[in-house]
mmCIF file of C-alpha atoms in Angstrom:
data_model
loop_
_atom_site.group_PDB
_atom_site.id
_atom_site.type_symbol
_atom_site.label_atom_id
_atom_site.label_comp_id
_atom_site.label_asym_id
_atom_site.label_seq_id
_atom_site.Cartn_x
_atom_site.Cartn_y
_atom_site.Cartn_z
ATOM 1 C CA MET Z 223 5.622 9.739 118.163
ATOM 2 C CA THR Z 224 8.706 7.849 119.338
ATOM 3 C CA ASP Z 225 11.716 7.374 117.099
ATOM 4 C CA GLY Z 226 10.918 3.700 116.757
ATOM 5 C CA LYS Z 227 7.423 4.387 115.579
ATOM 6 C CA ARG Z 228 8.702 7.136 113.214
ATOM 7 C CA ARG Z 229 11.142 4.751 111.595
ATOM 8 C CA LYS Z 230 8.440 2.105 111.120
ATOM 9 C CA GLY Z 231 6.160 4.701 109.497
ATOM 10 C CA LEU Z 232 8.901 5.846 107.117
ATOM 11 C CA LEU Z 233 9.628 2.292 106.141
ATOM 12 C CA ALA Z 234 5.934 1.648 105.449
ATOM 13 C CA ALA Z 235 5.653 4.805 103.350
ATOM 14 C CA SER Z 236 8.817 3.919 101.483
ATOM 15 C CA ALA Z 237 7.440 0.458 100.759
ATOM 16 C CA LEU Z 238 4.107 1.891 99.582
ATOM 17 C CA LEU Z 239 5.844 4.415 97.322
ATOM 18 C CA GLY Z 240 8.024 1.706 95.936
ATOM 19 C CA GLY Z 241 4.968 -0.353 95.123
ATOM 20 C CA VAL Z 242 3.470 2.524 93.210
ATOM 21 C CA LEU Z 243 6.663 3.057 91.280
ATOM 22 C CA VAL Z 244 6.875 -0.594 90.404
ATOM 23 C CA LEU Z 245 3.293 -0.711 89.235
ATOM 24 C CA SER Z 246 3.775 2.448 87.173
ATOM 25 C CA ALA Z 247 6.920 1.057 85.642
ATOM 26 C CA CYS Z 248 5.078 -2.122 84.553
ATOM 27 C CA SER Z 249 2.257 -0.133 82.974
ATOM 28 C CA SER Z 250 4.622 2.157 81.141
ATOM 29 C CA GLY Z 251 6.641 -0.774 79.892
ATOM 30 C CA ALA Z 252 3.574 -2.427 78.363
ATOM 31 C CA GLY Z 253 2.702 0.750 76.461
ATOM 32 C CA THR Z 254 6.110 1.069 74.802
ATOM 33 C CA SER Z 255 7.203 -2.497 74.283
ATOM 34 C CA GLY Z 256 7.831 -3.992 70.872
ATOM 35 C CA GLY Z 257 10.093 -1.379 69.361
ATOM 36 C CA GLY Z 258 10.991 2.223 69.470
ATOM 37 C CA ASP Z 259 8.945 3.526 66.444
ATOM 38 C CA GLY Z 260 6.076 4.786 68.614
ATOM 39 C CA LYS Z 261 3.411 2.455 67.160
ATOM 40 C CA SER Z 262 1.263 0.416 69.506
ATOM 41 C CA SER Z 263 0.924 -3.315 69.124
ATOM 42 C CA GLN Z 264 -2.798 -2.860 68.269
ATOM 43 C CA ALA Z 265 -1.950 -0.548 65.371
ATOM 44 C CA GLN Z 266 0.444 -3.136 64.046
ATOM 45 C CA VAL Z 267 -2.255 -5.804 64.300
ATOM 46 C CA ASP Z 268 -4.705 -3.573 62.386
ATOM 47 C CA GLU Z 269 -2.116 -2.882 59.726
ATOM 48 C CA ALA Z 270 -1.349 -6.549 59.287
ATOM 49 C CA ALA Z 271 -5.069 -7.386 59.037
ATOM 50 C CA ALA Z 272 -5.594 -4.681 56.428
ATOM 51 C CA LYS Z 273 -2.879 -6.163 54.267
ATOM 52 C CA LYS Z 274 -4.766 -9.478 54.279
ATOM 53 C CA THR Z 275 -8.213 -7.966 53.404
ATOM 54 C CA SER Z 276 -9.554 -8.387 49.862
ATOM 55 C CA GLU Z 277 -9.780 -5.284 47.706
ATOM 56 C CA ALA Z 278 -12.896 -6.648 45.946
ATOM 57 C CA GLN Z 279 -15.960 -4.473 46.585
ATOM 58 C CA ILE Z 280 -19.308 -6.290 46.262
ATOM 59 C CA LYS Z 281 -22.586 -4.376 45.836
ATOM 60 C CA ILE Z 282 -26.000 -6.004 46.124
ATOM 61 C CA THR Z 283 -29.149 -4.209 45.025
ATOM 62 C CA PRO Z 284 -31.650 -3.567 46.372
ATOM 63 C CA GLY Z 285 -30.109 -2.750 49.717
ATOM 64 C CA ASP Z 286 -30.383 -5.050 52.679
ATOM 65 C CA GLY Z 287 -33.817 -4.786 54.297
ATOM 66 C CA SER Z 288 -35.519 -3.161 51.282
ATOM 67 C CA ASN Z 289 -39.275 -3.520 50.803
ATOM 68 C CA ASN Z 290 -41.442 -3.094 47.668
ATOM 69 C CA ALA Z 291 -38.506 -4.186 45.515
ATOM 70 C CA SER Z 292 -38.994 -4.676 41.779
ATOM 71 C CA ILE Z 293 -39.701 -8.186 40.498
ATOM 72 C CA ASN Z 294 -37.834 -7.334 37.279
ATOM 73 C CA ASN Z 295 -34.829 -5.190 38.087
ATOM 74 C CA SER Z 296 -33.955 -6.240 41.624
ATOM 75 C CA ALA Z 297 -31.399 -8.806 42.694
ATOM 76 C CA ALA Z 298 -28.377 -7.429 40.889
ATOM 77 C CA VAL Z 299 -24.880 -8.159 42.175
ATOM 78 C CA THR Z 300 -21.818 -6.270 40.936
ATOM 79 C CA VAL Z 301 -18.173 -6.214 41.973
ATOM 80 C CA SER Z 302 -15.351 -3.747 41.471
ATOM 81 C CA LYS Z 303 -11.640 -4.490 41.946
ATOM 82 C CA GLY Z 304 -12.324 -8.183 41.655
ATOM 83 C CA THR Z 305 -14.418 -10.967 40.115
ATOM 84 C CA LEU Z 306 -17.411 -12.893 41.374
ATOM 85 C CA THR Z 307 -16.787 -16.504 42.251
ATOM 86 C CA ASP Z 308 -20.138 -17.517 43.688
ATOM 87 C CA VAL Z 309 -23.632 -16.022 44.060
ATOM 88 C CA LYS Z 310 -26.512 -17.818 45.699
ATOM 89 C CA MET Z 311 -30.072 -16.536 45.894
ATOM 90 C CA THR Z 312 -32.888 -18.253 47.782
ATOM 91 C CA THR Z 313 -36.336 -17.477 49.071
ATOM 92 C CA SER Z 314 -36.786 -17.237 52.807
ATOM 93 C CA GLU Z 315 -38.091 -20.828 52.642
ATOM 94 C CA GLY Z 316 -34.849 -22.000 51.049
ATOM 95 C CA LYS Z 317 -35.976 -22.388 47.428
ATOM 96 C CA GLU Z 318 -33.031 -21.595 45.172
ATOM 97 C CA VAL Z 319 -33.354 -18.994 42.410
ATOM 98 C CA SER Z 320 -31.409 -19.579 39.208
ATOM 99 C CA GLY Z 321 -29.094 -16.864 37.949
ATOM 100 C CA GLU Z 322 -26.004 -16.256 35.838
ATOM 101 C CA ILE Z 323 -22.658 -14.594 36.394
ATOM 102 C CA SER Z 324 -21.612 -12.424 33.435
ATOM 103 C CA ALA Z 325 -18.813 -13.508 31.108
ATOM 104 C CA ASP Z 326 -16.397 -11.022 32.675
ATOM 105 C CA LYS Z 327 -17.474 -12.197 36.149
ATOM 106 C CA THR Z 328 -18.248 -8.684 37.365
ATOM 107 C CA SER Z 329 -22.041 -8.985 37.639
ATOM 108 C CA TRP Z 330 -24.870 -11.425 38.338
ATOM 109 C CA LYS Z 331 -28.615 -11.406 37.701
ATOM 110 C CA PRO Z 332 -31.432 -13.922 38.129
ATOM 111 C CA THR Z 333 -32.491 -15.585 34.888
ATOM 112 C CA GLY Z 334 -36.235 -15.206 35.510
ATOM 113 C CA GLN Z 335 -38.775 -12.820 36.943
ATOM 114 C CA LEU Z 336 -39.130 -12.787 40.719
ATOM 115 C CA ASP Z 337 -42.370 -13.421 42.567
ATOM 116 C CA ARG Z 338 -44.344 -10.703 44.284
ATOM 117 C CA ALA Z 339 -44.531 -10.473 48.088
ATOM 118 C CA THR Z 340 -41.531 -12.755 48.535
ATOM 119 C CA THR Z 341 -38.454 -12.352 50.727
ATOM 120 C CA TYR Z 342 -35.160 -13.256 49.046
ATOM 121 C CA LYS Z 343 -31.687 -13.782 50.469
ATOM 122 C CA LEU Z 344 -28.492 -13.185 48.518
ATOM 123 C CA THR Z 345 -24.995 -14.392 49.375
ATOM 124 C CA ALA Z 346 -22.117 -13.298 47.154
ATOM 125 C CA THR Z 347 -18.406 -14.120 47.134
ATOM 126 C CA ALA Z 348 -15.676 -12.444 45.088
ATOM 127 C CA GLN Z 349 -11.900 -12.386 44.996
ATOM 128 C CA ASP Z 350 -9.355 -9.730 44.124
ATOM 129 C CA SER Z 351 -6.227 -10.031 41.978
ATOM 130 C CA GLU Z 352 -4.354 -11.544 44.910
ATOM 131 C CA GLY Z 353 -6.958 -14.252 45.337
ATOM 132 C CA ARG Z 354 -8.264 -12.799 48.601
ATOM 133 C CA ALA Z 355 -11.975 -13.480 49.194
ATOM 134 C CA ALA Z 356 -14.678 -10.922 49.979
ATOM 135 C CA HIS Z 357 -18.230 -11.728 51.101
ATOM 136 C CA GLU Z 358 -21.524 -9.837 51.117
ATOM 137 C CA ASN Z 359 -25.052 -10.752 52.204
ATOM 138 C CA ALA Z 360 -28.410 -9.033 51.783
ATOM 139 C CA SER Z 361 -32.109 -9.739 52.178
ATOM 140 C CA PHE Z 362 -35.038 -7.893 50.575
ATOM 141 C CA THR Z 363 -38.764 -8.294 49.958
ATOM 142 C CA THR Z 364 -40.467 -7.759 46.608
ATOM 143 C CA VAL Z 365 -43.509 -5.569 46.135
ATOM 144 C CA SER Z 366 -46.750 -7.099 47.369
ATOM 145 C CA PRO Z 367 -49.940 -7.498 45.317
ATOM 146 C CA LYS Z 368 -51.515 -4.900 47.597
ATOM 147 C CA ASN Z 369 -48.855 -2.370 46.618
ATOM 148 C CA SER Z 370 -48.609 -3.207 42.913
ATOM 149 C CA PHE Z 371 -50.754 -3.253 39.798
ATOM 150 C CA ILE Z 372 -50.799 -5.440 36.694
ATOM 151 C CA GLY Z 373 -52.382 -4.795 33.319
ATOM 152 C CA THR Z 374 -54.055 -7.728 31.576
ATOM 153 C CA PHE Z 375 -53.814 -7.098 27.846
ATOM 154 C CA THR Z 376 -55.185 -8.357 24.567
ATOM 155 C CA PRO Z 377 -54.270 -9.589 22.028
ATOM 156 C CA ASP Z 378 -51.737 -12.217 23.037
ATOM 157 C CA ASP Z 379 -48.081 -12.109 22.092
ATOM 158 C CA GLY Z 380 -47.454 -13.786 18.741
ATOM 159 C CA SER Z 381 -51.102 -13.941 17.730
ATOM 160 C CA THR Z 382 -52.650 -13.045 14.380
ATOM 161 C CA VAL Z 383 -55.823 -10.974 14.633
ATOM 162 C CA GLY Z 384 -58.286 -9.078 12.483
ATOM 163 C CA VAL Z 385 -57.961 -5.441 11.447
ATOM 164 C CA GLY Z 386 -60.323 -4.212 14.155
ATOM 165 C CA MET Z 387 -58.480 -5.629 17.156
ATOM 166 C CA PRO Z 388 -57.479 -2.829 19.543
ATOM 167 C CA VAL Z 389 -54.822 -3.139 22.194
ATOM 168 C CA SER Z 390 -56.933 -3.317 25.343
ATOM 169 C CA ILE Z 391 -55.371 -3.174 28.796
ATOM 170 C CA ASN Z 392 -57.344 -3.797 31.990
ATOM 171 C CA PHE Z 393 -55.593 -2.903 35.266
ATOM 172 C CA ASP Z 394 -56.284 -4.774 38.475
ATOM 173 C CA LYS Z 395 -56.087 -1.542 40.508
ATOM 174 C CA ALA Z 396 -57.722 1.804 39.837
ATOM 175 C CA ILE Z 397 -55.166 4.116 38.209
ATOM 176 C CA THR Z 398 -55.147 7.684 39.535
ATOM 177 C CA ASP Z 399 -52.006 8.876 37.762
ATOM 178 C CA LYS Z 400 -53.090 7.937 34.247
ATOM 179 C CA ALA Z 401 -50.432 10.102 32.606
ATOM 180 C CA ALA Z 402 -47.592 8.315 34.404
ATOM 181 C CA VAL Z 403 -48.953 4.918 33.412
ATOM 182 C CA GLN Z 404 -49.660 5.908 29.819
ATOM 183 C CA LYS Z 405 -46.093 7.230 29.483
ATOM 184 C CA GLY Z 406 -44.925 3.719 30.327
ATOM 185 C CA ILE Z 407 -46.953 2.154 27.497
ATOM 186 C CA THR Z 408 -46.173 2.514 23.794
ATOM 187 C CA VAL Z 409 -47.987 0.978 20.832
ATOM 188 C CA SER Z 410 -46.476 1.198 17.359
ATOM 189 C CA THR Z 411 -47.142 -0.426 14.008
ATOM 190 C CA SER Z 412 -44.975 -1.315 11.049
ATOM 191 C CA SER Z 413 -47.508 0.428 8.789
ATOM 192 C CA GLY Z 414 -46.602 3.788 10.295
ATOM 193 C CA GLN Z 415 -50.189 4.533 11.348
ATOM 194 C CA GLU Z 416 -50.555 6.939 14.255
ATOM 195 C CA VAL Z 417 -51.805 5.128 17.349
ATOM 196 C CA ALA Z 418 -53.654 6.877 20.182
ATOM 197 C CA CYS Z 419 -54.815 5.558 23.550
ATOM 198 C CA HIS Z 420 -58.129 6.236 25.277
ATOM 199 C CA TRP Z 421 -59.055 5.749 28.946
ATOM 200 C CA PHE Z 422 -62.591 4.439 29.381
ATOM 201 C CA ASN Z 423 -62.276 4.499 33.166
ATOM 202 C CA ALA Z 424 -59.647 4.177 35.910
ATOM 203 C CA ASN Z 425 -59.029 0.513 35.068
ATOM 204 C CA ARG Z 426 -59.149 0.294 31.274
ATOM 205 C CA MET Z 427 -57.151 1.866 28.452
ATOM 206 C CA ASP Z 428 -57.482 0.881 24.770
ATOM 207 C CA CYS Z 429 -55.171 1.898 21.910
ATOM 208 C CA ARG Z 430 -55.914 1.971 18.168
ATOM 209 C CA PRO Z 431 -55.217 3.924 14.953
ATOM 210 C CA GLU Z 432 -57.739 6.278 13.331
ATOM 211 C CA ASP Z 433 -58.769 3.645 10.783
ATOM 212 C CA TYR Z 434 -58.537 -0.134 10.989
ATOM 213 C CA TRP Z 435 -55.021 -1.593 11.137
ATOM 214 C CA GLN Z 436 -53.474 -2.287 7.776
ATOM 215 C CA GLY Z 437 -53.643 -5.955 6.845
ATOM 216 C CA GLY Z 438 -50.320 -7.767 7.125
ATOM 217 C CA SER Z 439 -48.736 -5.186 9.438
ATOM 218 C CA THR Z 440 -47.056 -5.910 12.762
ATOM 219 C CA VAL Z 441 -48.053 -4.154 15.967
ATOM 220 C CA THR Z 442 -45.720 -3.827 18.969
ATOM 221 C CA LEU Z 443 -46.853 -3.160 22.528
ATOM 222 C CA LYS Z 444 -44.176 -2.171 25.045
ATOM 223 C CA LEU Z 445 -44.938 -2.162 28.755
ATOM 224 C CA ALA Z 446 -42.331 -0.264 30.791
ATOM 225 C CA LEU Z 447 -44.357 -0.057 33.984
ATOM 226 C CA ASP Z 448 -41.873 -1.445 36.476
ATOM 227 C CA GLY Z 449 -41.694 1.011 39.366
ATOM 228 C CA VAL Z 450 -44.275 3.402 37.883
ATOM 229 C CA GLU Z 451 -46.555 4.725 40.628
ATOM 230 C CA GLY Z 452 -50.061 4.349 39.217
ATOM 231 C CA ALA Z 453 -51.782 5.315 42.444
ATOM 232 C CA SER Z 454 -50.571 6.368 45.867
ATOM 233 C CA GLY Z 455 -48.239 3.607 47.092
ATOM 234 C CA VAL Z 456 -49.189 1.297 44.204
ATOM 235 C CA TYR Z 457 -46.458 0.493 41.662
ATOM 236 C CA GLY Z 458 -46.302 -1.239 38.314
ATOM 237 C CA VAL Z 459 -44.324 -4.459 37.945
ATOM 238 C CA GLN Z 460 -44.528 -5.263 34.228
ATOM 239 C CA GLN Z 461 -41.632 -4.904 31.847
ATOM 240 C CA LYS Z 462 -42.169 -6.694 28.556
ATOM 241 C CA THR Z 463 -42.633 -6.369 24.808
ATOM 242 C CA VAL Z 464 -45.517 -7.958 22.920
ATOM 243 C CA THR Z 465 -45.931 -8.234 19.147
ATOM 244 C CA PHE Z 466 -48.880 -9.433 17.095
ATOM 245 C CA THR Z 467 -49.712 -9.593 13.402
ATOM 246 C CA ILE Z 468 -52.708 -8.162 11.578
ATOM 247 C CA GLY Z 469 -54.288 -10.678 9.212
ATOM 248 C CA ARG Z 470 -56.278 -10.076 6.044
ATOM 249 C CA ASN Z 471 -58.755 -7.206 6.037
ATOM 250 C CA GLN Z 472 -62.188 -8.761 6.637
ATOM 251 C CA VAL Z 473 -65.218 -6.641 7.520
ATOM 252 C CA SER Z 474 -68.755 -8.057 7.474
ATOM 253 C CA TYR Z 475 -71.913 -5.950 7.156
ATOM 254 C CA VAL Z 476 -75.148 -7.158 8.753
ATOM 255 C CA ASP Z 477 -78.271 -5.426 7.404
ATOM 256 C CA ALA Z 478 -81.233 -6.126 9.680
ATOM 257 C CA LYS Z 479 -83.610 -4.635 7.097
ATOM 258 C CA THR Z 480 -82.632 -6.909 4.220
ATOM 259 C CA LYS Z 481 -81.665 -9.693 6.624
ATOM 260 C CA GLN Z 482 -78.458 -10.337 4.748
ATOM 261 C CA MET Z 483 -74.778 -10.195 5.713
ATOM 262 C CA ARG Z 484 -72.106 -9.208 3.201
ATOM 263 C CA VAL Z 485 -68.650 -10.545 4.012
ATOM 264 C CA THR Z 486 -65.910 -8.414 2.472
ATOM 265 C CA GLN Z 487 -62.162 -8.774 2.180
ATOM 266 C CA ASP Z 488 -60.152 -5.738 1.153
ATOM 267 C CA GLY Z 489 -63.452 -4.060 0.326
ATOM 268 C CA LYS Z 490 -64.692 -6.775 -2.042
ATOM 269 C CA VAL Z 491 -67.725 -8.930 -1.248
ATOM 270 C CA ILE Z 492 -66.674 -12.588 -1.038
ATOM 271 C CA LYS Z 493 -69.937 -14.042 0.303
ATOM 272 C CA THR Z 494 -73.512 -13.070 1.162
ATOM 273 C CA ILE Z 495 -75.209 -14.950 4.008
ATOM 274 C CA PRO Z 496 -78.885 -14.816 5.085
ATOM 275 C CA ILE Z 497 -79.259 -13.857 8.759
ATOM 276 C CA SER Z 498 -81.848 -13.345 11.462
ATOM 277 C CA ALA Z 499 -81.199 -10.400 13.775
ATOM 278 C CA GLY Z 500 -82.949 -9.219 16.925
ATOM 279 C CA SER Z 501 -86.704 -9.121 16.970
ATOM 280 C CA PRO Z 502 -88.595 -5.785 17.087
ATOM 281 C CA GLU Z 503 -88.893 -6.265 20.852
ATOM 282 C CA ASN Z 504 -85.192 -7.131 21.304
ATOM 283 C CA LYS Z 505 -83.356 -5.186 18.667
ATOM 284 C CA THR Z 506 -79.666 -5.818 17.984
ATOM 285 C CA TYR Z 507 -77.286 -2.959 18.765
ATOM 286 C CA GLU Z 508 -76.063 -1.036 15.762
ATOM 287 C CA GLY Z 509 -72.452 -0.104 15.109
ATOM 288 C CA GLN Z 510 -68.993 -1.505 14.523
ATOM 289 C CA MET Z 511 -68.351 -4.592 16.653
ATOM 290 C CA VAL Z 512 -65.178 -6.607 16.994
ATOM 291 C CA ILE Z 513 -65.118 -10.376 17.439
ATOM 292 C CA SER Z 514 -63.445 -10.889 20.833
ATOM 293 C CA GLU Z 515 -63.979 -14.629 21.436
ATOM 294 C CA LYS Z 516 -64.808 -17.749 19.427
ATOM 295 C CA PHE Z 517 -66.537 -20.906 20.701
ATOM 296 C CA LYS Z 518 -67.287 -23.922 18.555
ATOM 297 C CA GLU Z 519 -70.130 -24.624 20.984
ATOM 298 C CA THR Z 520 -71.285 -22.758 24.067
ATOM 299 C CA ARG Z 521 -74.227 -22.415 26.430
ATOM 300 C CA MET Z 522 -76.507 -19.385 26.239
ATOM 301 C CA ASN Z 523 -78.837 -18.754 29.160
ATOM 302 C CA GLY Z 524 -81.183 -15.769 29.017
ATOM 303 C CA ALA Z 525 -80.990 -15.308 32.775
ATOM 304 C CA THR Z 526 -77.338 -14.263 32.520
ATOM 305 C CA VAL Z 527 -78.241 -11.266 30.344
ATOM 306 C CA GLY Z 528 -81.544 -10.230 31.918
ATOM 307 C CA PHE Z 529 -84.034 -12.254 29.879
ATOM 308 C CA THR Z 530 -86.105 -14.045 32.549
ATOM 309 C CA ASP Z 531 -89.680 -15.281 32.807
ATOM 310 C CA ASP Z 532 -92.132 -14.732 35.659
ATOM 311 C CA ASP Z 533 -90.466 -17.503 37.648
ATOM 312 C CA GLY Z 534 -87.028 -15.924 37.324
ATOM 313 C CA GLU Z 535 -85.865 -18.588 34.893
ATOM 314 C CA GLY Z 536 -84.115 -17.738 31.653
ATOM 315 C CA GLU Z 537 -86.415 -17.189 28.697
ATOM 316 C CA TYR Z 538 -84.047 -19.506 26.860
ATOM 317 C CA ASP Z 539 -81.301 -21.910 27.917
ATOM 318 C CA ILE Z 540 -79.506 -23.520 24.994
ATOM 319 C CA LYS Z 541 -76.556 -25.608 26.106
ATOM 320 C CA ASP Z 542 -74.990 -26.252 22.694
ATOM 321 C CA VAL Z 543 -75.149 -23.098 20.593
ATOM 322 C CA PRO Z 544 -72.874 -23.802 17.590
ATOM 323 C CA HIS Z 545 -70.182 -21.552 16.105
ATOM 324 C CA ALA Z 546 -70.626 -18.644 18.518
ATOM 325 C CA MET Z 547 -68.505 -15.480 18.322
ATOM 326 C CA ARG Z 548 -68.775 -12.727 20.931
ATOM 327 C CA LEU Z 549 -69.426 -9.159 19.789
ATOM 328 C CA SER Z 550 -70.056 -7.445 23.140
ATOM 329 C CA THR Z 551 -69.437 -7.892 26.842
ATOM 330 C CA SER Z 552 -73.166 -7.639 27.492
ATOM 331 C CA GLY Z 553 -73.924 -10.784 25.499
ATOM 332 C CA THR Z 554 -74.259 -9.926 21.808
ATOM 333 C CA PHE Z 555 -73.053 -12.820 19.635
ATOM 334 C CA ILE Z 556 -73.095 -13.789 16.006
ATOM 335 C CA HIS Z 557 -73.725 -17.535 16.057
ATOM 336 C CA GLY Z 558 -75.178 -20.591 14.409
ATOM 337 C CA ASN Z 559 -78.844 -21.412 14.974
ATOM 338 C CA TYR Z 560 -80.199 -24.967 14.542
ATOM 339 C CA TRP Z 561 -83.495 -24.576 16.459
ATOM 340 C CA GLY Z 562 -85.118 -21.929 14.253
ATOM 341 C CA ALA Z 563 -87.015 -22.689 11.065
ATOM 342 C CA LYS Z 564 -84.828 -22.365 7.994
ATOM 343 C CA SER Z 565 -87.249 -19.774 6.641
ATOM 344 C CA ILE Z 566 -86.291 -17.156 9.246
ATOM 345 C CA PHE Z 567 -82.799 -16.707 7.822
ATOM 346 C CA GLY Z 568 -83.198 -13.932 5.310
ATOM 347 C CA GLY Z 569 -86.925 -13.764 6.167
ATOM 348 C CA ALA Z 570 -87.490 -12.612 9.762
ATOM 349 C CA ASN Z 571 -85.683 -11.112 12.761
ATOM 350 C CA THR Z 572 -86.476 -13.356 15.719
ATOM 351 C CA SER Z 573 -83.573 -13.359 18.182
ATOM 352 C CA HIS Z 574 -83.095 -11.747 21.601
ATOM 353 C CA GLY Z 575 -80.476 -9.427 20.108
ATOM 354 C CA CYS Z 576 -77.900 -11.744 18.579
ATOM 355 C CA VAL Z 577 -77.258 -12.293 14.892
ATOM 356 C CA GLY Z 578 -78.167 -15.836 13.890
ATOM 357 C CA LEU Z 579 -76.943 -17.927 10.937
ATOM 358 C CA SER Z 580 -78.379 -21.236 9.763
ATOM 359 C CA ASP Z 581 -76.534 -24.171 11.337
ATOM 360 C CA THR Z 582 -76.902 -27.758 12.558
ATOM 361 C CA LYS Z 583 -76.935 -29.230 16.040
ATOM 362 C CA GLY Z 584 -73.495 -30.407 17.163
ATOM 363 C CA ALA Z 585 -71.528 -27.954 14.991
ATOM 364 C CA GLY Z 586 -70.370 -30.878 12.877
ATOM 365 C CA ASP Z 587 -71.488 -29.858 9.399
ATOM 366 C CA PRO Z 588 -68.851 -27.666 7.694
ATOM 367 C CA ASN Z 589 -71.238 -26.760 4.872
ATOM 368 C CA THR Z 590 -73.652 -24.625 6.889
ATOM 369 C CA PRO Z 591 -73.504 -20.806 6.781
ATOM 370 C CA GLY Z 592 -72.755 -20.759 10.517
ATOM 371 C CA ALA Z 593 -69.794 -23.103 10.107
ATOM 372 C CA TRP Z 594 -68.468 -21.252 7.054
ATOM 373 C CA PHE Z 595 -68.501 -17.881 8.782
ATOM 374 C CA TYR Z 596 -66.899 -19.339 11.921
ATOM 375 C CA ASP Z 597 -64.138 -21.049 9.955
ATOM 376 C CA ASN Z 598 -63.426 -17.917 7.916
ATOM 377 C CA SER Z 599 -63.418 -15.458 10.831
ATOM 378 C CA MET Z 600 -60.781 -14.604 13.404
ATOM 379 C CA VAL Z 601 -60.678 -12.675 16.658
ATOM 380 C CA GLY Z 602 -60.345 -9.026 15.728
ATOM 381 C CA ASP Z 603 -62.530 -9.159 12.610
ATOM 382 C CA VAL Z 604 -65.167 -6.436 12.389
ATOM 383 C CA VAL Z 605 -68.927 -7.002 12.103
ATOM 384 C CA VAL Z 606 -70.866 -3.822 11.266
ATOM 385 C CA VAL Z 607 -74.550 -4.052 12.214
ATOM 386 C CA GLN Z 608 -76.951 -1.692 10.453
ATOM 387 C CA ASN Z 609 -80.658 -0.808 10.215
ATOM 388 C CA THR Z 610 -81.851 -2.466 13.418
ATOM 389 C CA GLY Z 611 -83.530 0.629 14.843
ATOM 390 C CA ASP Z 612 -81.606 0.312 18.086
ATOM 391 C CA LYS Z 613 -78.923 2.612 19.529
ATOM 392 C CA THR Z 614 -75.223 2.373 18.651
ATOM 393 C CA ILE Z 615 -73.354 0.029 20.951
ATOM 394 C CA ALA Z 616 -71.301 1.711 23.711
ATOM 395 C CA PRO Z 617 -67.603 1.907 22.770
ATOM 396 C CA ASP Z 618 -66.540 0.141 25.982
ATOM 397 C CA ASN Z 619 -69.104 -2.665 25.628
ATOM 398 C CA GLY Z 620 -66.605 -5.144 24.229
ATOM 399 C CA LEU Z 621 -63.721 -4.078 21.998
ATOM 400 C CA ASN Z 622 -65.863 -1.547 20.190
ATOM 401 C CA GLY Z 623 -64.020 1.756 20.454
ATOM 402 C CA TRP Z 624 -64.368 2.213 16.692
ATOM 403 C CA ASN Z 625 -67.764 3.743 17.420
ATOM 404 C CA MET Z 626 -66.012 6.911 18.625
ATOM 405 C CA ASP Z 627 -64.666 9.350 16.053
ATOM 406 C CA TRP Z 628 -60.945 10.134 16.077
ATOM 407 C CA ALA Z 629 -61.300 13.451 17.904
ATOM 408 C CA GLN Z 630 -63.358 11.869 20.679
ATOM 409 C CA TRP Z 631 -60.923 8.987 20.899
ATOM 410 C CA LYS Z 632 -57.842 11.198 21.263
ATOM 411 C CA ALA Z 633 -59.621 13.366 23.815
ATOM 412 C CA GLY Z 634 -59.592 10.369 26.140
ATOM 413 C CA SER Z 635 -55.795 10.288 26.266
ATOM 414 C CA ALA Z 636 -54.062 11.288 29.511
ATOM 415 C CA LEU Z 637 -51.117 12.780 27.612
#
């Protein structure tokens, strides 16, 4: 290489090296600019942002994305290190759900029960002592009907019923863990009577004392079934308290042999009424039966309970049976009868299994035996049928568990 070429090469290398040094110097300068304390500009930005962040900590339950959430205890919002300023809850379709912030502004809950199989959205805002705002959002879906069970119960809250009225609960799903469900149900009475529950099958549980309820007492049913797993993947949703009152002690005794009914209150006979029970071919069940429904007038068609003629039509079809009161699920009633001769009442058993009382068409005469008994009876009163020659009614055929002795009854408990 000639000297001229060597000098040009050295100059080029020197220029290249200088460029590297300059670039390195710029990079190094950017990393240390802004002061000599060793902190980067990004750290300072983070520190400044942290000083502006609210200390309020919002918690929404259930957690975002939850499924099978409770319809009773879900949708709670709480805050620590701050107070709530606004909470909004809507369905996924935009329907707003009413709720209330607590007096101390640290919690919020909806004011009503949520719907099943519904997606809800919650937006909450709070502020800390410095007035700095914090925000939180969540969405969850409540338990679906497929994954939940409900118990339909009798009697109704606030009702007054007769001394024979059991608490009867019918579940809309078969219960496989009966013990877990029964633990979530309590029945107590102001009289202090011991109450036991009996499972008739996977869907029905009744509760009663050993003897009839004491007249004038108050019975309380508590359902704490929310979240209770009654079957695999199937959860309870009910959380409520029900109270009802026991009325006067009225028990009526139907004697198919004498064809008379003695109506008693507190053990004393207050009226004797001539009756007509089931015929020898269609005997009335014997046993203790509880009035479960009352109808001033109703239709009775034999075809609905198996009484049909050769053409498949009902052996009877009376569209205006007066003063009818149900005694069994299978169709046993005690009711007024206007179509039979007056001589049958107290004289002959002629019915298809019901207990008939003399009455008039249209249920408009208050002076008939049928009207009197209807007006002086209530749901839950007991009618004891005797001397028919038929078998004792099944305890689960209506509200008739009184036909089991106490030991048998308690043996049906899951606890």
